[in-house]
Amino acid sequence: MIVGPDRHTWLPDLVARASEYFNVTEIKAGARDLSQIPLIADNWTDSDRWLLCSEGRAKPMTWLHFEPKSDSATND
């Protein structure tokens, strides 16, 4: 989870340093369509469906996924 008022300072540096060893992907929250899940769509109230999706965060967050690069790319 990436938080803090100075994220615009340290976040690019973190991604740059990590990129030497990892493929870095930024993940942001997107649309959620619970109607495609029959158990939830058919049996849950609208309020309960959205409560299920809630992470209780004050604002949208950004997540980073670090996928290790192959050994040949990091062992020059």
Short mmCIF file of C-alpha atoms in Angstrom, two decimals:
data_model
loop_
_atom_site.label_atom_id
_atom_site.label_comp_id
_atom_site.label_asym_id
_atom_site.label_seq_id
_atom_site.Cartn_x
_atom_site.Cartn_y
_atom_site.Cartn_z
CA MET A 1 0.00 0.00 0.00
CA ILE A 2 1.35 3.41 -0.93
CA VAL A 3 0.40 6.24 1.41
CA GLY A 4 1.72 9.55 2.62
CA PRO A 5 1.87 13.11 1.36
CA ASP A 6 5.41 12.73 0.00
CA ARG A 7 4.68 9.66 -2.17
CA HIS A 8 5.42 11.70 -5.30
CA THR A 9 8.99 12.01 -4.01
CA TRP A 10 9.84 8.47 -2.93
CA LEU A 11 7.53 6.45 -5.20
CA PRO A 12 9.39 7.12 -8.49
CA ASP A 13 12.68 6.36 -6.73
CA LEU A 14 11.33 3.08 -5.34
CA VAL A 15 10.06 2.00 -8.77
CA ALA A 16 13.34 2.96 -10.45
CA ARG A 17 15.45 1.01 -7.95
CA ALA A 18 13.14 -2.02 -7.97
CA SER A 19 13.03 -2.06 -11.78
CA GLU A 20 16.60 -3.33 -11.86
CA TYR A 21 15.44 -6.66 -10.41
CA PHE A 22 11.66 -6.66 -10.91
CA ASN A 23 9.03 -5.91 -13.53
CA VAL A 24 6.96 -3.36 -11.62
CA THR A 25 3.25 -2.96 -12.32
CA GLU A 26 1.05 -0.33 -10.71
CA ILE A 27 -2.42 -1.60 -9.80
CA LYS A 28 -5.31 0.79 -9.21
CA ALA A 29 -8.86 0.05 -8.11
CA GLY A 30 -11.23 -0.42 -11.00
CA ALA A 31 -14.88 -1.04 -11.73
CA ARG A 32 -16.46 -3.92 -9.89
CA ASP A 33 -19.31 -5.86 -11.46
CA LEU A 34 -20.72 -8.24 -8.87
CA SER A 35 -23.62 -9.19 -11.13
CA GLN A 36 -21.32 -11.76 -12.77
CA ILE A 37 -21.14 -13.77 -9.52
CA PRO A 38 -24.52 -15.56 -9.20
CA LEU A 39 -24.16 -16.45 -5.51
CA ILE A 40 -23.66 -12.79 -4.64
CA ALA A 41 -25.98 -11.24 -7.26
CA ASP A 42 -28.92 -13.51 -6.41
CA ASN A 43 -28.64 -13.72 -2.64
CA TRP A 44 -27.14 -10.49 -1.32
CA THR A 45 -28.72 -7.05 -0.93
CA ASP A 46 -27.24 -4.12 -2.81
CA SER A 47 -25.80 -2.69 0.42
CA ASP A 48 -24.19 -6.00 1.35
CA ARG A 49 -22.69 -6.45 -2.13
CA TRP A 50 -20.94 -3.07 -1.97
CA LEU A 51 -19.87 -3.62 1.61
CA LEU A 52 -18.18 -6.81 0.41
CA CYS A 53 -16.08 -4.73 -2.02
CA SER A 54 -15.22 -2.01 0.46
CA GLU A 55 -11.74 -1.95 1.91
CA GLY A 56 -12.64 0.92 4.21
CA ARG A 57 -9.97 3.22 2.80
CA ALA A 58 -10.24 7.00 3.03
CA LYS A 59 -9.26 7.43 -0.62
CA PRO A 60 -8.27 5.32 -3.63
CA MET A 61 -4.96 3.53 -3.17
CA THR A 62 -2.27 2.31 -5.50
CA TRP A 63 -0.66 -1.10 -5.17
CA LEU A 64 2.60 -2.29 -6.73
CA HIS A 65 3.19 -5.79 -8.05
CA PHE A 66 6.84 -6.86 -8.19
CA GLU A 67 7.54 -9.76 -10.57
CA PRO A 68 11.14 -11.01 -10.41
CA LYS A 69 13.03 -10.64 -13.66
CA SER A 70 14.66 -13.78 -15.06
CA ASP A 71 18.11 -14.70 -13.73
CA SER A 72 19.72 -14.00 -17.09
CA ALA A 73 18.60 -10.38 -16.94
CA THR A 74 19.96 -9.78 -13.42
CA ASN A 75 23.19 -11.81 -13.52
CA ASP A 76 25.30 -9.90 -16.05
#
